PDB file of N, CA and C and ligand atoms in Angstrom:
ATOM      1  N   MET A  19      13.509  -3.276   2.905  1.00 93.00           N
ATOM      2  CA  MET A  19      14.988  -4.095   3.556  1.00 93.00           C
ATOM      3  C   MET A  19      14.647  -6.043   3.119  1.00 93.00           C
ATOM      4  N   ARG A  20      15.112  -6.814   2.788  1.00 96.00           N
ATOM      5  CA  ARG A  20      15.100  -8.056   2.252  1.00 96.00           C
ATOM      6  C   ARG A  20      14.872  -8.935   3.598  1.00 96.00           C
ATOM      7  N   THR A  21      13.823  -9.689   3.807  1.00 97.00           N
ATOM      8  CA  THR A  21      13.736 -10.498   5.291  1.00 97.00           C
ATOM      9  C   THR A  21      14.228 -11.778   5.069  1.00 97.00           C
ATOM     10  N   PRO A  22      15.133 -12.703   6.042  1.00 96.00           N
ATOM     11  CA  PRO A  22      15.127 -13.922   5.568  1.00 96.00           C
ATOM     12  C   PRO A  22      14.900 -14.752   4.663  1.00 96.00           C
ATOM     13  N   ALA A  23      12.933 -14.634   4.566  1.00 96.00           N
ATOM     14  CA  ALA A  23      12.723 -15.385   3.257  1.00 96.00           C
ATOM     15  C   ALA A  23      12.770 -15.137   2.289  1.00 96.00           C
ATOM     16  N   GLY A  24      13.933 -13.597   1.906  1.00 96.00           N
ATOM     17  CA  GLY A  24      13.479 -13.340   0.994  1.00 96.00           C
ATOM     18  C   GLY A  24      12.755 -12.506  -0.145  1.00 96.00           C
ATOM     19  N   LYS A  25      12.398 -11.911   0.774  1.00 96.00           N
ATOM     20  CA  LYS A  25      11.035 -10.936   0.286  1.00 96.00           C
ATOM     21  C   LYS A  25      11.872  -9.842   0.652  1.00 96.00           C
ATOM     22  N   GLU A  26      10.903  -8.112  -0.296  1.00 97.00           N
ATOM     23  CA  GLU A  26      10.983  -6.842   0.523  1.00 97.00           C
ATOM     24  C   GLU A  26       9.989  -6.766   1.311  1.00 97.00           C
ATOM     25  N   CYS A  27      10.223  -6.174   2.515  1.00 97.00           N
ATOM     26  CA  CYS A  27       9.572  -5.708   3.846  1.00 97.00           C
ATOM     27  C   CYS A  27       9.591  -4.623   4.398  1.00 97.00           C
ATOM     28  N   LYS A  28       8.801  -3.489   4.615  1.00 97.00           N
ATOM     29  CA  LYS A  28       9.533  -2.198   4.945  1.00 97.00           C
ATOM     30  C   LYS A  28       9.487  -2.356   6.531  1.00 97.00           C
ATOM     31  N   PHE A  29       9.271  -3.350   7.126  1.00 98.00           N
ATOM     32  CA  PHE A  29       8.750  -3.413   8.560  1.00 98.00           C
ATOM     33  C   PHE A  29      10.092  -4.522   9.118  1.00 98.00           C
ATOM     34  N   TYR A  30      10.610  -4.947   8.313  1.00 98.00           N
ATOM     35  CA  TYR A  30      12.204  -6.056   9.041  1.00 98.00           C
ATOM     36  C   TYR A  30      13.169  -4.715   8.921  1.00 98.00           C
ATOM     37  N   TYR A  31      13.736  -4.729   9.688  1.00 98.00           N
ATOM     38  CA  TYR A  31      15.180  -4.539  10.251  1.00 98.00           C
ATOM     39  C   TYR A  31      16.156  -5.809  10.345  1.00 98.00           C
ATOM     40  N   GLN A  32      17.249  -5.184   9.715  1.00 97.00           N
ATOM     41  CA  GLN A  32      18.420  -6.107  10.798  1.00 97.00           C
ATOM     42  C   GLN A  32      19.918  -5.657  10.784  1.00 97.00           C
ATOM     43  N   ASP A  33      20.544  -5.962  11.993  1.00 96.00           N
ATOM     44  CA  ASP A  33      22.149  -4.793  12.135  1.00 96.00           C
ATOM     45  C   ASP A  33      22.857  -5.670  11.921  1.00 96.00           C
ATOM     46  N   TYR A  34      24.051  -5.655  11.103  1.00 94.00           N
ATOM     47  CA  TYR A  34      25.532  -7.063  11.256  1.00 94.00           C
ATOM     48  C   TYR A  34      26.270  -5.985  11.545  1.00 94.00           C
ATOM     49  N   HIS A  35      26.028  -4.656  11.754  1.00 93.00           N
ATOM     50  CA  HIS A  35      27.385  -4.197  11.524  1.00 93.00           C
ATOM     51  C   HIS A  35      28.157  -3.776  12.989  1.00 93.00           C
ATOM     52  N   ARG A  36      29.458  -4.075  12.976  1.00 92.00           N
ATOM     53  CA  ARG A  36      30.696  -4.781  13.977  1.00 92.00           C
ATOM     54  C   ARG A  36      30.119  -5.493  15.612  1.00 92.00           C
ATOM     55  N   GLY A  37      30.125  -6.275  14.634  1.00 92.00           N
ATOM     56  CA  GLY A  37      29.019  -7.592  15.653  1.00 92.00           C
ATOM     57  C   GLY A  37      27.647  -7.244  16.284  1.00 92.00           C
ATOM     58  N   LYS A  38      27.397  -6.368  15.729  1.00 93.00           N
ATOM     59  CA  LYS A  38      25.599  -7.033  16.208  1.00 93.00           C
ATOM     60  C   LYS A  38      25.192  -7.510  15.701  1.00 93.00           C
ATOM     61  N   GLU A  39      23.756  -8.607  15.973  1.00 93.00           N
ATOM     62  CA  GLU A  39      23.184  -9.286  15.406  1.00 93.00           C
ATOM     63  C   GLU A  39      21.759  -8.860  15.442  1.00 93.00           C
ATOM     64  N   THR A  40      21.308  -7.880  15.535  1.00 96.00           N
ATOM     65  CA  THR A  40      20.201  -7.819  15.270  1.00 96.00           C
ATOM     66  C   THR A  40      19.379  -7.891  14.113  1.00 96.00           C
ATOM     67  N   GLN A  41      17.936  -8.482  14.716  1.00 97.00           N
ATOM     68  CA  GLN A  41      16.828  -8.753  13.691  1.00 97.00           C
ATOM     69  C   GLN A  41      15.590  -8.424  14.236  1.00 97.00           C
ATOM     70  N   GLU A  42      14.706  -7.399  13.814  1.00 97.00           N
ATOM     71  CA  GLU A  42      13.291  -7.231  14.449  1.00 97.00           C
ATOM     72  C   GLU A  42      12.601  -7.085  13.216  1.00 97.00           C
ATOM     73  N   CYS A  43      11.414  -7.366  13.269  1.00 98.00           N
ATOM     74  CA  CYS A  43       9.822  -6.842  12.767  1.00 98.00           C
ATOM     75  C   CYS A  43       9.525  -5.773  13.650  1.00 98.00           C
ATOM     76  N   ARG A  44       9.455  -4.577  12.568  1.00 98.00           N
ATOM     77  CA  ARG A  44       9.150  -3.387  13.277  1.00 98.00           C
ATOM     78  C   ARG A  44       7.432  -2.709  13.635  1.00 98.00           C
ATOM     79  N   LEU A  45       7.207  -4.475  12.654  1.00 98.00           N
ATOM     80  CA  LEU A  45       5.126  -3.818  12.801  1.00 98.00           C
ATOM     81  C   LEU A  45       4.888  -4.682  13.987  1.00 98.00           C
ATOM     82  N   ILE A  46       5.185  -5.955  14.184  1.00 98.00           N
ATOM     83  CA  ILE A  46       4.965  -7.254  15.266  1.00 98.00           C
ATOM     84  C   ILE A  46       5.242  -6.492  16.044  1.00 98.00           C
ATOM     85  N   ASP A  47       6.631  -5.934  16.311  1.00 97.00           N
ATOM     86  CA  ASP A  47       6.986  -5.521  17.747  1.00 97.00           C
ATOM     87  C   ASP A  47       6.841  -4.528  18.642  1.00 97.00           C
ATOM     88  N   ARG A  48       5.298  -4.028  17.643  1.00 96.00           N
ATOM     89  CA  ARG A  48       4.969  -2.755  18.046  1.00 96.00           C
ATOM     90  C   ARG A  48       3.682  -2.854  18.219  1.00 96.00           C
ATOM     91  N   ASN A  49       3.031  -4.043  18.497  1.00 96.00           N
ATOM     92  CA  ASN A  49       2.066  -4.817  19.397  1.00 96.00           C
ATOM     93  C   ASN A  49       2.178  -5.368  20.198  1.00 96.00           C
ATOM     94  N   PRO A  50       1.671  -4.657  21.710  1.00 95.00           N
ATOM     95  CA  PRO A  50       1.988  -5.541  22.535  1.00 95.00           C
ATOM     96  C   PRO A  50       1.211  -6.912  23.015  1.00 95.00           C
ATOM     97  N   GLN A  51       0.226  -6.520  21.961  1.00 93.00           N
ATOM     98  CA  GLN A  51      -1.007  -8.113  21.981  1.00 93.00           C
ATOM     99  C   GLN A  51      -0.468  -9.306  21.605  1.00 93.00           C
ATOM    100  N   SER A  52       1.107  -8.851  20.790  1.00 94.00           N
ATOM    101  CA  SER A  52       1.285 -10.568  20.409  1.00 94.00           C
ATOM    102  C   SER A  52       2.427 -10.872  20.836  1.00 94.00           C
ATOM    103  N   GLY A  53       2.281 -12.432  20.694  1.00 91.00           N
ATOM    104  CA  GLY A  53       3.327 -13.487  20.555  1.00 91.00           C
ATOM    105  C   GLY A  53       4.696 -12.722  20.238  1.00 91.00           C
ATOM    106  N   SER A  54       5.968 -13.170  21.046  1.00 94.00           N
ATOM    107  CA  SER A  54       7.504 -13.145  20.225  1.00 94.00           C
ATOM    108  C   SER A  54       7.482 -13.193  18.403  1.00 94.00           C
ATOM    109  N   TRP A  55       7.941 -12.633  17.928  1.00 97.00           N
ATOM    110  CA  TRP A  55       8.634 -12.811  16.605  1.00 97.00           C
ATOM    111  C   TRP A  55       9.973 -13.416  16.654  1.00 97.00           C
ATOM    112  N   LYS A  56       9.649 -14.081  15.709  1.00 96.00           N
ATOM    113  CA  LYS A  56      11.128 -14.934  15.126  1.00 96.00           C
ATOM    114  C   LYS A  56      11.439 -14.374  13.700  1.00 96.00           C
ATOM    115  N   PRO A  57      12.646 -14.821  12.971  1.00 97.00           N
ATOM    116  CA  PRO A  57      12.762 -14.975  11.559  1.00 97.00           C
ATOM    117  C   PRO A  57      12.250 -15.823  10.847  1.00 97.00           C
ATOM    118  N   SER A  58      12.044 -16.794  11.569  1.00 96.00           N
ATOM    119  CA  SER A  58      10.992 -17.641  10.591  1.00 96.00           C
ATOM    120  C   SER A  58       9.681 -17.851  10.297  1.00 96.00           C
ATOM    121  N   HIS A  59       9.103 -16.534  11.338  1.00 97.00           N
ATOM    122  CA  HIS A  59       7.954 -15.550  11.117  1.00 97.00           C
ATOM    123  C   HIS A  59       7.279 -15.300   9.421  1.00 97.00           C
ATOM    124  N   CYS A  60       8.990 -14.672   8.586  1.00 98.00           N
ATOM    125  CA  CYS A  60       8.528 -14.327   7.602  1.00 98.00           C
ATOM    126  C   CYS A  60       8.375 -14.767   6.816  1.00 98.00           C
ATOM    127  N   GLY A  61       8.684 -16.200   6.438  1.00 97.00           N
ATOM    128  CA  GLY A  61       8.474 -16.866   5.687  1.00 97.00           C
ATOM    129  C   GLY A  61       6.661 -17.198   5.126  1.00 97.00           C
ATOM    130  N   SER A  62       6.258 -17.346   6.229  1.00 95.00           N
ATOM    131  CA  SER A  62       4.722 -17.453   5.763  1.00 95.00           C
ATOM    132  C   SER A  62       3.692 -15.685   5.632  1.00 95.00           C
ATOM    133  N   CYS A  63       4.917 -14.733   5.883  1.00 98.00           N
ATOM    134  CA  CYS A  63       4.106 -14.008   6.619  1.00 98.00           C
ATOM    135  C   CYS A  63       2.885 -13.508   5.354  1.00 98.00           C
ATOM    136  N   PRO A  64       1.906 -12.806   5.561  1.00 98.00           N
ATOM    137  CA  PRO A  64       1.449 -12.028   4.035  1.00 98.00           C
ATOM    138  C   PRO A  64       1.751 -10.636   3.491  1.00 98.00           C
ATOM    139  N   ILE A  65       2.294  -9.854   4.714  1.00 98.00           N
ATOM    140  CA  ILE A  65       2.653  -8.682   4.764  1.00 98.00           C
ATOM    141  C   ILE A  65       2.889  -8.280   3.394  1.00 98.00           C
ATOM    142  N   PRO A  66       4.250  -8.641   3.213  1.00 98.00           N
ATOM    143  CA  PRO A  66       4.918  -8.600   2.080  1.00 98.00           C
ATOM    144  C   PRO A  66       3.999  -8.569   0.228  1.00 98.00           C
ATOM    145  N   GLY A  67       3.045  -9.584   0.103  1.00 97.00           N
ATOM    146  CA  GLY A  67       2.418  -9.296  -0.923  1.00 97.00           C
ATOM    147  C   GLY A  67       1.335  -8.148  -0.559  1.00 97.00           C
ATOM    148  N   ILE A  68       0.791  -8.184   0.601  1.00 97.00           N
ATOM    149  CA  ILE A  68      -0.278  -7.089   1.228  1.00 97.00           C
ATOM    150  C   ILE A  68       0.111  -6.107   0.221  1.00 97.00           C
ATOM    151  N   LEU A  69       1.452  -5.370   0.955  1.00 95.00           N
ATOM    152  CA  LEU A  69       1.991  -4.581   0.357  1.00 95.00           C
ATOM    153  C   LEU A  69       2.198  -4.138  -1.436  1.00 95.00           C
ATOM    154  N   LEU A  70       2.940  -5.273  -1.405  1.00 96.00           N
ATOM    155  CA  LEU A  70       3.057  -5.220  -3.376  1.00 96.00           C
ATOM    156  C   LEU A  70       2.131  -5.226  -3.772  1.00 96.00           C
ATOM    157  N   ALA A  71       0.587  -5.553  -3.806  1.00 96.00           N
ATOM    158  CA  ALA A  71      -0.841  -5.743  -4.179  1.00 96.00           C
ATOM    159  C   ALA A  71      -1.475  -4.438  -4.250  1.00 96.00           C
ATOM    160  N   ASN A  72      -1.285  -3.853  -2.807  1.00 95.00           N
ATOM    161  CA  ASN A  72      -2.299  -2.867  -2.557  1.00 95.00           C
ATOM    162  C   ASN A  72      -0.921  -1.199  -1.615  1.00 95.00           C
ATOM    163  N   ALA A  73      -0.745  -1.077  -2.160  1.00 93.00           N
ATOM    164  CA  ALA A  73       0.078   0.567  -1.851  1.00 93.00           C
ATOM    165  C   ALA A  73      -0.904   1.972  -1.335  1.00 93.00           C
ATOM    166  N   CYS A  74      -2.234   1.283  -1.020  1.00 94.00           N
ATOM    167  CA  CYS A  74      -2.895   2.532  -0.719  1.00 94.00           C
ATOM    168  C   CYS A  74      -3.007   2.972   0.802  1.00 94.00           C
ATOM    169  N   PRO A  75      -2.125   4.721   0.290  1.00 93.00           N
ATOM    170  CA  PRO A  75      -1.677   4.891   1.407  1.00 93.00           C
ATOM    171  C   PRO A  75      -2.493   5.727   2.947  1.00 93.00           C
ATOM    172  N   THR A  76      -3.722   5.305   2.807  1.00 95.00           N
ATOM    173  CA  THR A  76      -4.429   5.118   3.722  1.00 95.00           C
ATOM    174  C   THR A  76      -5.208   3.968   4.597  1.00 95.00           C
ATOM    175  N   MET A  77      -4.377   3.328   3.661  1.00 96.00           N
ATOM    176  CA  MET A  77      -4.708   1.582   4.347  1.00 96.00           C
ATOM    177  C   MET A  77      -3.039   1.527   6.049  1.00 96.00           C
ATOM    178  N   VAL A  78      -4.250   0.917   6.839  1.00 97.00           N
ATOM    179  CA  VAL A  78      -2.905   1.097   8.052  1.00 97.00           C
ATOM    180  C   VAL A  78      -3.021  -0.460   8.660  1.00 97.00           C
ATOM    181  N   VAL A  79      -1.875  -1.206   8.682  1.00 97.00           N
ATOM    182  CA  VAL A  79      -1.907  -2.983   8.581  1.00 97.00           C
ATOM    183  C   VAL A  79      -1.609  -2.598  10.373  1.00 97.00           C
ATOM    184  N   GLU A  80      -2.158  -3.672  10.863  1.00 97.00           N
ATOM    185  CA  GLU A  80      -1.165  -4.390  12.313  1.00 97.00           C
ATOM    186  C   GLU A  80      -0.860  -5.906  11.954  1.00 97.00           C
ATOM    187  N   ALA A  81      -0.246  -6.335  13.397  1.00 98.00           N
ATOM    188  CA  ALA A  81       0.354  -8.041  12.938  1.00 98.00           C
ATOM    189  C   ALA A  81       0.516  -8.336  14.115  1.00 98.00           C
ATOM    190  N   HIS A  82       0.085  -9.543  14.400  1.00 97.00           N
ATOM    191  CA  HIS A  82       0.027 -10.345  15.727  1.00 97.00           C
ATOM    192  C   HIS A  82       0.528 -12.216  15.278  1.00 97.00           C
ATOM    193  N   ILE A  83       1.276 -12.391  15.990  1.00 97.00           N
ATOM    194  CA  ILE A  83       1.530 -13.877  16.126  1.00 97.00           C
ATOM    195  C   ILE A  83       0.316 -14.825  16.969  1.00 97.00           C
ATOM    196  N   ALA A  84      -0.096 -15.758  15.560  1.00 95.00           N
ATOM    197  CA  ALA A  84      -1.221 -16.192  16.162  1.00 95.00           C
ATOM    198  C   ALA A  84      -1.213 -17.974  16.304  1.00 95.00           C
ATOM    199  N   LYS A  85      -1.658 -18.167  17.549  1.00 92.00           N
ATOM    200  CA  LYS A  85      -1.268 -19.665  17.575  1.00 92.00           C
ATOM    201  C   LYS A  85      -1.897 -20.768  16.935  1.00 92.00           C
ATOM    202  N   GLY A  86      -1.501 -21.240  16.101  1.00 86.00           N
ATOM    203  CA  GLY A  86      -2.735 -21.952  15.525  1.00 86.00           C
ATOM    204  C   GLY A  86      -2.664 -23.477  16.095  1.00 86.00           C
ATOM    205  N   PHE A  87      -2.735 -24.556  15.307  1.00 84.00           N
ATOM    206  CA  PHE A  87      -3.640 -25.747  15.895  1.00 84.00           C
ATOM    207  C   PHE A  87      -2.970 -26.582  16.646  1.00 84.00           C
ATOM    208  N   LEU A  88      -3.603 -26.403  18.500  1.00 86.00           N
ATOM    209  CA  LEU A  88      -3.104 -26.994  19.007  1.00 86.00           C
ATOM    210  C   LEU A  88      -2.192 -26.722  20.246  1.00 86.00           C
ATOM    211  N   GLY A  89      -1.839 -25.323  18.921  1.00 84.00           N
ATOM    212  CA  GLY A  89      -0.424 -24.347  19.818  1.00 84.00           C
ATOM    213  C   GLY A  89       0.937 -24.957  19.458  1.00 84.00           C
ATOM    214  N   LEU A  90       1.014 -25.301  18.224  1.00 90.00           N
ATOM    215  CA  LEU A  90       2.013 -25.672  17.935  1.00 90.00           C
ATOM    216  C   LEU A  90       2.764 -25.308  16.868  1.00 90.00           C
ATOM    217  N   THR A  91       1.866 -24.522  16.011  1.00 92.00           N
ATOM    218  CA  THR A  91       2.775 -24.062  15.401  1.00 92.00           C
ATOM    219  C   THR A  91       2.132 -22.435  15.360  1.00 92.00           C
ATOM    220  N   GLU A  92       3.010 -20.966  14.633  1.00 95.00           N
ATOM    221  CA  GLU A  92       2.754 -20.260  14.892  1.00 95.00           C
ATOM    222  C   GLU A  92       2.710 -19.514  13.310  1.00 95.00           C
ATOM    223  N   ARG A  93       1.887 -18.131  13.234  1.00 95.00           N
ATOM    224  CA  ARG A  93       1.295 -17.954  11.572  1.00 95.00           C
ATOM    225  C   ARG A  93       1.600 -16.286  12.433  1.00 95.00           C
ATOM    226  N   VAL A  94       1.693 -15.631  11.018  1.00 97.00           N
ATOM    227  CA  VAL A  94       1.396 -13.656  11.437  1.00 97.00           C
ATOM    228  C   VAL A  94      -0.004 -13.536  10.539  1.00 97.00           C
ATOM    229  N   GLU A  95      -0.674 -13.118  11.715  1.00 97.00           N
ATOM    230  CA  GLU A  95      -2.388 -12.539  11.045  1.00 97.00           C
ATOM    231  C   GLU A  95      -2.322 -11.095  11.076  1.00 97.00           C
ATOM    232  N   VAL A  96      -3.284 -10.684  10.047  1.00 98.00           N
ATOM    233  CA  VAL A  96      -2.769  -9.413   9.984  1.00 98.00           C
ATOM    234  C   VAL A  96      -3.948  -8.351   9.897  1.00 98.00           C
ATOM    235  N   TYR A  97      -4.613  -7.985  10.077  1.00 97.00           N
ATOM    236  CA  TYR A  97      -5.991  -6.452  10.851  1.00 97.00           C
ATOM    237  C   TYR A  97      -5.210  -5.540   9.805  1.00 97.00           C
ATOM    238  N   ALA A  98      -6.074  -4.891   9.533  1.00 98.00           N
ATOM    239  CA  ALA A  98      -5.690  -3.115   8.977  1.00 98.00           C
ATOM    240  C   ALA A  98      -7.389  -2.537   8.289  1.00 98.00           C
ATOM    241  N   ILE A  99      -6.833  -1.660   8.542  1.00 97.00           N
ATOM    242  CA  ILE A  99      -8.178  -0.802   8.731  1.00 97.00           C
ATOM    243  C   ILE A  99      -7.827   0.601   7.916  1.00 97.00           C
ATOM    244  N   CYS A 100      -8.828   1.251   7.009  1.00 96.00           N
ATOM    245  CA  CYS A 100      -8.709   2.391   6.115  1.00 96.00           C
ATOM    246  C   CYS A 100      -9.313   3.656   7.185  1.00 96.00           C
ATOM    247  N   SER A 101      -7.305   4.406   6.993  1.00 96.00           N
ATOM    248  CA  SER A 101      -7.612   6.096   8.102  1.00 96.00           C
ATOM    249  C   SER A 101      -8.925   6.854   7.667  1.00 96.00           C
ATOM    250  N   GLN A 102      -9.150   6.674   6.550  1.00 93.00           N
ATOM    251  CA  GLN A 102      -9.699   7.425   5.801  1.00 93.00           C
ATOM    252  C   GLN A 102     -11.241   7.278   5.741  1.00 93.00           C
ATOM    253  N   GLN A 103     -11.934   6.072   5.580  1.00 94.00           N
ATOM    254  CA  GLN A 103     -13.466   5.996   6.281  1.00 94.00           C
ATOM    255  C   GLN A 103     -13.702   5.218   7.296  1.00 94.00           C
ATOM    256  N   MET A 104     -12.483   4.697   8.411  1.00 95.00           N
ATOM    257  CA  MET A 104     -12.494   4.200   9.145  1.00 95.00           C
ATOM    258  C   MET A 104     -13.613   3.388   9.911  1.00 95.00           C
ATOM    259  N   CYS A 105     -12.772   2.407   8.595  1.00 96.00           N
ATOM    260  CA  CYS A 105     -13.233   0.232   8.745  1.00 96.00           C
ATOM    261  C   CYS A 105     -12.184   0.097   8.529  1.00 96.00           C
ATOM    262  N   GLU A 106     -12.822  -1.175   8.536  1.00 97.00           N
ATOM    263  CA  GLU A 106     -11.956  -2.736   8.753  1.00 97.00           C
ATOM    264  C   GLU A 106     -11.460  -2.969   7.184  1.00 97.00           C
ATOM    265  N   VAL A 107     -10.628  -3.199   7.016  1.00 97.00           N
ATOM    266  CA  VAL A 107     -10.458  -3.984   5.513  1.00 97.00           C
ATOM    267  C   VAL A 107      -9.903  -5.125   5.367  1.00 97.00           C
ATOM    268  N   LYS A 108     -11.016  -5.750   4.800  1.00 96.00           N
ATOM    269  CA  LYS A 108     -11.411  -7.138   5.269  1.00 96.00           C
ATOM    270  C   LYS A 108     -10.576  -8.292   4.192  1.00 96.00           C
ATOM    271  N   GLU A 109     -10.612  -7.562   2.593  1.00 96.00           N
ATOM    272  CA  GLU A 109      -9.532  -7.948   2.119  1.00 96.00           C
ATOM    273  C   GLU A 109      -8.236  -6.979   1.845  1.00 96.00           C
ATOM    274  N   PRO A 110      -7.137  -7.169   2.161  1.00 97.00           N
ATOM    275  CA  PRO A 110      -6.033  -6.003   2.404  1.00 97.00           C
ATOM    276  C   PRO A 110      -5.370  -5.778   1.223  1.00 97.00           C
ATOM    277  N   ARG A 111      -5.021  -6.351   0.517  1.00 97.00           N
ATOM    278  CA  ARG A 111      -4.344  -7.234  -1.214  1.00 97.00           C
ATOM    279  C   ARG A 111      -5.801  -6.271  -2.117  1.00 97.00           C
ATOM    280  N   ILE A 112      -6.912  -5.827  -1.558  1.00 95.00           N
ATOM    281  CA  ILE A 112      -7.647  -5.439  -2.284  1.00 95.00           C
ATOM    282  C   ILE A 112      -7.696  -3.853  -1.963  1.00 95.00           C
ATOM    283  N   GLY A 113      -8.259  -3.736  -0.494  1.00 94.00           N
ATOM    284  CA  GLY A 113      -8.394  -2.300  -0.133  1.00 94.00           C
ATOM    285  C   GLY A 113      -9.929  -2.599   0.326  1.00 94.00           C
ATOM    286  N   CYS A 114     -10.656  -1.625   0.747  1.00 93.00           N
ATOM    287  CA  CYS A 114     -11.824  -1.385   1.304  1.00 93.00           C
ATOM    288  C   CYS A 114     -13.010  -0.957   0.122  1.00 93.00           C
ATOM    289  N   GLY A 115     -12.058  -0.447  -0.999  1.00 87.00           N
ATOM    290  CA  GLY A 115     -12.861  -0.257  -1.867  1.00 87.00           C
ATOM    291  C   GLY A 115     -12.766   1.138  -2.439  1.00 87.00           C
ATOM    292  N   SER A 116     -13.516   1.823  -1.326  1.00 86.00           N
ATOM    293  CA  SER A 116     -13.853   3.611  -1.153  1.00 86.00           C
ATOM    294  C   SER A 116     -13.423   4.351  -2.591  1.00 86.00           C
ATOM    295  N   CYS A 117     -11.696   4.275  -2.337  1.00 78.00           N
ATOM    296  CA  CYS A 117     -11.038   5.232  -3.012  1.00 78.00           C
ATOM    297  C   CYS A 117     -11.702   4.874  -4.300  1.00 78.00           C
ATOM    298  N   HIS A 118     -11.243   3.593  -4.430  1.00 69.00           N
ATOM    299  CA  HIS A 118     -12.102   3.774  -5.986  1.00 69.00           C
ATOM    300  C   HIS A 118     -13.337   3.969  -6.523  1.00 69.00           C
ATOM    301  N   GLN A 119     -14.255   4.109  -5.645  1.00 70.00           N
ATOM    302  CA  GLN A 119     -14.929   4.576  -5.607  1.00 70.00           C
ATOM    303  C   GLN A 119     -15.351   6.422  -6.343  1.00 70.00           C
ATOM    304  N   LEU A 120     -13.950   6.676  -4.563  1.00 66.00           N
ATOM    305  CA  LEU A 120     -13.618   7.999  -5.273  1.00 66.00           C
ATOM    306  C   LEU A 120     -13.216   8.990  -6.866  1.00 66.00           C
ATOM    307  N   ASN A 121     -12.090   7.764  -7.090  1.00 65.00           N
ATOM    308  CA  ASN A 121     -11.913   8.397  -8.356  1.00 65.00           C
ATOM    309  C   ASN A 121     -12.342   7.763  -9.560  1.00 65.00           C
ATOM    310  N   ALA A 122     -13.459   6.615  -9.241  1.00 64.00           N
ATOM    311  CA  ALA A 122     -14.092   6.445 -10.990  1.00 64.00           C
ATOM    312  C   ALA A 122     -14.448   7.590 -11.741  1.00 64.00           C
ATOM    313  N   PRO A 123     -14.214   7.669 -13.287  1.00 69.00           N
ATOM    314  CA  PRO A 123     -14.730   8.564 -14.093  1.00 69.00           C
ATOM    315  C   PRO A 123     -15.832   8.659 -14.097  1.00 69.00           C
ATOM    316  N   SER A 124     -16.852   9.882 -14.152  1.00 64.00           N
ATOM    317  CA  SER A 124     -18.110   9.728 -13.653  1.00 64.00           C
ATOM    318  C   SER A 124     -18.703   9.303 -15.245  1.00 64.00           C
ATOM    319  N   SER A 125     -19.794   9.226 -15.346  1.00 56.00           N
ATOM    320  CA  SER A 125     -20.795   8.803 -16.952  1.00 56.00           C
ATOM    321  C   SER A 125     -21.683   9.431 -17.149  1.00 56.00           C
ATOM    322  N   ALA A 126     -21.522  10.952 -16.269  1.00 52.00           N
ATOM    323  CA  ALA A 126     -22.361  11.625 -16.688  1.00 52.00           C
ATOM    324  C   ALA A 126     -22.098  12.246 -18.350  1.00 52.00           C
ATOM    325  N   ILE A 127     -23.216  12.738 -19.557  1.00 52.00           N
ATOM    326  CA  ILE A 127     -22.424  12.950 -20.457  1.00 52.00           C
ATOM    327  C   ILE A 127     -24.808  12.920 -20.778  1.00 52.00           C
TER     328      ILE A 127
HETATM  329  S1  LIG B 227       6.514 -11.371  10.097  1.00 76.24           S
HETATM  330 FE1  LIG B 227       6.066 -10.146   8.246  1.00 76.24          FE
HETATM  331  S2  LIG B 227       5.768  -7.861   8.689  1.00 76.24           S
HETATM  332 FE2  LIG B 227       7.401  -8.991  10.125  1.00 76.24          FE
HETATM  333  S3  LIG B 227       9.024  -8.268   9.225  1.00 76.24           S
HETATM  334 FE3  LIG B 227       8.929 -10.550   8.356  1.00 76.24          FE
HETATM  335  S4  LIG B 227       7.661 -10.226   6.328  1.00 76.24           S
HETATM  336 FE4  LIG B 227       7.976  -7.904   7.639  1.00 76.24          FE
END
């Protein structure tokens, strides 16, 4: 679904049908440690770009709202793990790299 910031995001949900005014981030909403989500957070959220750059099916992302300098600003922070290697993915746009090694052509001859 297209976010208020104009990007496609599979975690965004809205419903304006029959007088409803529902907007949700189903990624941040499932993190009880996070602050409250607002539609304006989509504007600087890295998730759409990450999912566009890396479609690895074993990468799992979490996100929360983090406070910025003096608590005046808020941003979406992302934490990603590889569910196959059970390791943190430090660069979610790239992945952990283990699948690249498994799928690399062998140089044997
Ligand atoms: S905050 Fe990020 S993950 Fe949540 S709906 Fe907006 S773009 Fe998607």
